[in-house]
Amino acid sequence: MSFLCLNMQKKTGKQQKKYTVAVCAIFKNESVFLKEWLEYHLLIGVEHFYLYNNFSEDNYQDILAPYIEKGQVTLTEWPVQFGQLPAYKDCFQKAKDETRWIAYIDLDEFICLRREQNIRNWIQKYDKYPTVYVNWKQFGTSGRLQHDDSQLVIEQYTACWPHPVNSGKSFVNTSYTFHRFECHMFYPDVRFLGIKTTILPVNEFKKFIHYWIMRSPRKGESEIQINHYYNRSYAQYLYKTLHRGDACSADSQKGREKQGLFEWTETLNTSRDYTIQRFLLLLKLRMQ
């Protein structure tokens, strides 16, 4: 299978692009978290952000203005209900000639490198693969009723599930053409020996995976995870569930509202993970 991917990569070529790693995200009323999220990902080597505003009513424009001026953010106004997948497709078409990789994540997700310090160094060993899938590490409220604005997200939310979960997010190689976009997974449309086929995503261990099937091996040796601060505080959970709504689909919104889901996810936070805090001081200095 590695031989198959290598030969298809040669067909697509490896043109020089402006960025190695960019991020695409859709957001709504998250200005209080926006600067930290941007500065953290700039710190670990993300070079550009393609951001889609989905009905925000806060001061997101004030937060983004200096990043837009520096050429670090491309902002698109996107007043589309359940507009996440259309935004992802739009981003791919606009960015594929500018960036080698696009990481599709949300503003409550932080790419957590466990050993490397720069995401561009980590991603280079996957050049011949269409999609690299990185698993979530789920983080809870850490017992906070309200978010403390005097502390960063990666500082105050450390209670988490003990292991990565089946779900995660994707890094997409723009050298390929993709026929199927999902909120988590992307599937390329390729031909090999004249036969139309699909190449499955690989995990960080270069093992091909099916949707929702856990990566292998499971513990210890992982070099990367997506820290998913799904609820942050209890107040944020209530806002996201009852007021903001889901950007992906009506079914996803129903899933958020499922009775007992919050209690179940919160009581699974039996561990603490401070890995991302190795960047905490450097991030605080950037935030100043």
Coordinates of C-alpha atoms in Angstrom, one line a residue:
M1 CA 0.0 0.0 0.0
S2 CA 2.9 2.4 0.7
F3 CA 4.2 1.6 -2.9
L4 CA 0.7 2.5 -4.2
C5 CA 0.7 5.9 -2.5
L6 CA 4.2 6.7 -3.5
N7 CA 3.5 6.2 -7.2
M8 CA 0.3 8.4 -7.0
Q9 CA 2.3 11.1 -5.3
K10 CA 4.7 11.2 -8.1
K11 CA 1.8 11.8 -10.5
T12 CA 0.5 14.8 -8.6
G13 CA 4.0 16.4 -8.4
K14 CA 5.3 18.5 -5.5
Q15 CA 5.0 22.1 -6.5
Q16 CA 6.4 24.8 -4.3
K17 CA 3.7 26.4 -2.2
K18 CA 3.6 29.4 0.1
Y19 CA 2.8 27.5 3.3
T20 CA 3.6 24.0 4.6
V21 CA 0.8 23.8 7.2
A22 CA -2.3 26.0 7.4
V23 CA -5.5 25.6 9.5
C24 CA -9.1 25.9 8.4
A25 CA -11.8 26.6 11.1
I26 CA -15.4 27.8 11.3
F27 CA -16.4 29.8 14.3
K28 CA -19.2 31.6 16.1
N29 CA -19.0 33.9 19.1
E30 CA -15.6 32.6 20.3
S31 CA -13.7 35.9 20.4
V32 CA -12.7 35.3 24.1
F33 CA -10.8 32.2 23.0
L34 CA -9.6 33.4 19.6
K35 CA -6.3 35.1 20.4
E36 CA -5.0 32.2 22.5
W37 CA -5.9 29.7 19.9
L38 CA -4.2 31.7 17.1
E39 CA -1.0 32.4 19.1
Y40 CA -0.7 28.8 20.3
H41 CA -0.8 27.4 16.8
L42 CA 1.5 30.1 15.5
L43 CA 3.9 29.1 18.3
I44 CA 4.0 25.5 17.1
G45 CA 4.6 26.4 13.5
V46 CA 1.2 26.9 11.8
E47 CA 1.8 29.5 9.1
H48 CA -1.7 30.6 8.0
F49 CA -5.4 30.4 9.1
Y50 CA -8.4 30.3 6.8
L51 CA -11.3 31.3 9.1
Y52 CA -15.0 31.3 8.4
N53 CA -17.2 33.5 10.6
N54 CA -20.6 31.7 11.1
F55 CA -23.0 34.4 12.5
S56 CA -20.8 35.8 15.2
E57 CA -22.1 38.8 17.2
D58 CA -19.0 39.4 19.3
N59 CA -15.8 41.5 18.7
Y60 CA -14.1 38.8 16.5
Q61 CA -13.1 41.5 13.9
D62 CA -11.2 43.5 16.5
I63 CA -9.3 40.3 17.6
L64 CA -8.5 39.2 14.0
A65 CA -7.6 42.7 12.6
P66 CA -3.8 42.5 13.4
Y67 CA -3.5 39.0 12.1
I68 CA -5.2 39.9 8.9
E69 CA -2.9 42.9 8.5
K70 CA 0.1 40.7 9.0
G71 CA -1.2 38.2 6.4
Q72 CA -1.6 35.4 8.9
V73 CA -5.4 35.1 8.6
T74 CA -7.8 35.0 5.6
L75 CA -11.3 35.8 6.9
T76 CA -14.4 34.7 5.1
E77 CA -17.9 35.8 6.2
W78 CA -20.0 32.6 6.0
P79 CA -23.6 33.1 7.0
V80 CA -24.7 29.6 6.2
Q81 CA -26.7 27.4 8.5
F82 CA -24.9 24.1 9.1
G83 CA -22.2 25.6 7.0
Q84 CA -19.2 23.6 8.3
L85 CA -18.8 21.2 5.4
P86 CA -19.5 23.8 2.7
A87 CA -16.8 26.0 4.3
Y88 CA -14.4 23.1 4.3
K89 CA -14.9 22.5 0.6
D90 CA -14.6 26.2 -0.1
C91 CA -11.4 26.4 1.9
F92 CA -9.8 23.5 0.0
Q93 CA -10.5 25.0 -3.3
K94 CA -9.1 28.4 -2.3
A95 CA -6.1 27.2 -0.3
K96 CA -4.9 24.1 -2.3
D97 CA -2.5 26.1 -4.4
E98 CA -1.2 28.1 -1.4
T99 CA -0.5 25.4 1.3
R100 CA 0.9 21.9 1.3
W101 CA -1.3 20.7 4.2
I102 CA -4.6 21.9 5.7
A103 CA -5.5 20.9 9.3
Y104 CA -9.3 21.1 9.7
I105 CA -9.9 21.8 13.4
D106 CA -12.3 23.9 15.6
L107 CA -11.5 26.6 18.1
D108 CA -12.0 24.3 21.0
E109 CA -9.2 22.0 19.6
F110 CA -5.5 22.5 20.0
I111 CA -2.9 20.4 18.1
C112 CA -0.7 19.0 20.9
L113 CA 2.8 17.9 19.9
R114 CA 4.2 15.6 22.5
R115 CA 7.8 15.6 21.4
E116 CA 8.4 17.8 18.4
Q117 CA 8.3 21.6 18.8
N118 CA 7.1 22.4 15.3
I119 CA 4.2 20.9 13.4
R120 CA 6.1 21.3 10.1
N121 CA 8.8 19.0 11.3
W122 CA 6.2 16.4 12.4
I123 CA 4.2 16.4 9.2
Q124 CA 7.0 16.0 6.7
K125 CA 7.2 12.2 7.1
Y126 CA 3.6 11.9 5.7
D127 CA 4.2 13.6 2.4
K128 CA 3.1 10.6 0.3
Y129 CA -0.2 10.1 2.2
P130 CA -3.5 12.0 1.3
T131 CA -4.8 12.3 4.9
V132 CA -3.3 12.0 8.4
Y133 CA -5.9 11.5 11.1
V134 CA -5.0 12.6 14.6
N135 CA -7.0 11.4 17.6
W136 CA -8.8 13.5 20.2
K137 CA -7.9 13.7 23.9
Q138 CA -11.1 14.7 25.6
F139 CA -10.8 17.4 28.3
G140 CA -13.6 18.3 30.7
T141 CA -14.5 21.3 32.8
S142 CA -12.0 20.7 35.6
G143 CA -14.8 21.5 37.9
R144 CA -15.2 25.1 36.7
L145 CA -18.7 26.6 36.6
Q146 CA -17.4 29.7 34.7
H147 CA -14.4 30.2 32.5
D148 CA -11.7 32.2 34.2
D149 CA -10.7 35.0 31.8
S150 CA -7.5 35.6 33.7
Q151 CA -6.2 32.1 32.8
L152 CA -5.6 30.5 29.4
V153 CA -7.6 27.5 28.2
I154 CA -4.6 25.2 28.2
E155 CA -3.8 26.4 31.7
Q156 CA -7.1 25.9 33.5
Y157 CA -8.5 22.7 31.8
T158 CA -6.4 19.7 32.6
A159 CA -8.9 17.0 33.7
C160 CA -9.3 14.6 30.9
W161 CA -10.2 11.1 29.7
P162 CA -7.3 8.6 30.4
H163 CA -6.8 7.7 26.7
P164 CA -7.3 9.2 23.2
V165 CA -10.7 8.4 21.8
N166 CA -11.7 7.0 18.4
S167 CA -12.7 10.3 17.0
G168 CA -10.3 13.1 15.9
K169 CA -9.5 15.5 13.1
S170 CA -7.6 15.4 9.8
F171 CA -4.6 16.9 8.2
V172 CA -5.3 17.0 4.4
N173 CA -2.6 16.9 1.7
T174 CA -3.6 19.3 -1.0
S175 CA -1.7 17.4 -3.7
Y176 CA -4.7 15.1 -3.9
T177 CA -8.2 15.6 -5.1
F178 CA -10.9 14.8 -2.6
H179 CA -14.4 13.6 -3.5
R180 CA -15.8 13.3 0.0
F181 CA -15.7 15.7 2.8
E182 CA -16.9 15.0 6.4
C183 CA -16.5 16.9 9.6
H184 CA -13.7 14.6 10.7
M185 CA -12.6 12.5 7.7
F186 CA -11.7 13.2 4.1
Y187 CA -11.5 10.7 1.2
P188 CA -9.4 11.3 -2.0
D189 CA -10.4 10.3 -5.5
V190 CA -7.5 8.6 -7.1
R191 CA -6.7 6.3 -10.0
F192 CA -4.2 3.5 -10.0
L193 CA -3.6 1.4 -13.1
G194 CA -6.7 2.9 -14.6
I195 CA -8.9 1.9 -11.6
K196 CA -10.8 4.5 -9.6
T197 CA -10.2 3.9 -5.9
T198 CA -10.1 5.6 -2.5
I199 CA -7.1 5.7 -0.1
L200 CA -8.1 5.6 3.5
P201 CA -6.6 8.0 6.0
V202 CA -3.5 6.9 8.0
N203 CA -3.0 7.5 11.7
E204 CA 0.3 8.9 13.1
F205 CA 1.8 5.4 12.9
K206 CA 1.1 5.2 9.1
K207 CA -1.6 2.5 9.6
F208 CA -4.7 2.8 7.4
I209 CA -7.8 3.2 9.4
H210 CA -11.6 3.0 8.9
Y211 CA -13.9 5.6 10.4
W212 CA -14.2 5.4 14.2
I213 CA -11.7 2.5 14.4
M214 CA -9.2 3.1 17.2
R215 CA -5.6 3.7 16.2
S216 CA -3.0 1.1 17.1
P217 CA -1.0 1.0 19.2
R218 CA -3.1 2.8 21.8
K219 CA -0.9 4.2 24.6
G220 CA 2.4 5.8 25.5
E221 CA 4.3 6.1 22.2
S222 CA 2.0 8.7 20.6
E223 CA 3.7 11.8 19.3
I224 CA 0.6 13.9 18.7
Q225 CA -3.0 14.4 19.9
I226 CA -5.8 16.9 19.4
N227 CA -6.6 18.4 22.8
H228 CA -10.4 18.7 22.6
Y229 CA -11.7 21.2 25.2
Y230 CA -15.2 20.2 24.3
N231 CA -17.1 22.0 27.1
R232 CA -14.5 24.2 28.8
S233 CA -16.6 25.5 31.7
Y234 CA -20.2 24.4 32.6
A235 CA -21.5 27.8 31.5
Q236 CA -19.8 27.3 28.1
Y237 CA -21.4 23.9 27.8
L238 CA -24.8 25.4 28.4
Y239 CA -24.2 28.1 25.8
K240 CA -22.9 25.8 23.1
T241 CA -25.7 23.3 23.6
L242 CA -28.7 25.5 24.2
H243 CA -27.9 28.7 22.3
R244 CA -25.0 28.6 19.8
G245 CA -26.0 25.4 17.9
D246 CA -23.9 23.0 15.9
A247 CA -22.2 24.1 12.7
C248 CA -22.1 20.6 11.0
S249 CA -25.7 19.3 10.9
A250 CA -29.1 19.1 12.5
D251 CA -28.2 15.5 13.6
S252 CA -25.0 16.7 15.3
Q253 CA -27.1 19.3 17.2
K254 CA -29.5 16.6 18.4
G255 CA -26.5 14.6 19.6
R256 CA -25.3 17.5 21.7
E257 CA -28.7 17.8 23.3
K258 CA -28.9 14.1 24.3
Q259 CA -30.0 13.8 27.9
G260 CA -27.3 12.7 30.2
L261 CA -24.5 13.2 27.7
F262 CA -22.8 15.9 29.6
E263 CA -22.9 14.0 32.9
W264 CA -21.5 10.9 31.2
T265 CA -18.6 12.7 29.5
E266 CA -17.7 14.7 32.5
T267 CA -17.5 11.7 34.8
L268 CA -15.0 10.1 32.4
N269 CA -12.4 12.8 33.3
T270 CA -10.4 10.6 35.6
S271 CA -6.9 11.7 34.5
R272 CA -4.8 14.9 34.2
D273 CA -2.8 15.8 31.1
Y274 CA -0.3 18.7 31.3
T275 CA 1.6 17.8 28.1
I276 CA 0.5 21.0 26.3
Q277 CA 1.7 23.1 29.2
R278 CA 5.3 22.7 28.0
F279 CA 4.4 25.6 25.7
L280 CA 2.5 27.5 28.4
L281 CA 5.2 30.1 29.4
L282 CA 6.1 30.8 25.7
L283 CA 2.4 31.2 24.9
K284 CA 1.9 33.7 27.8
L285 CA 4.9 35.7 26.5
R286 CA 3.3 35.8 23.1
M287 CA -0.1 36.8 24.6
Q288 CA 1.5 39.9 26.2

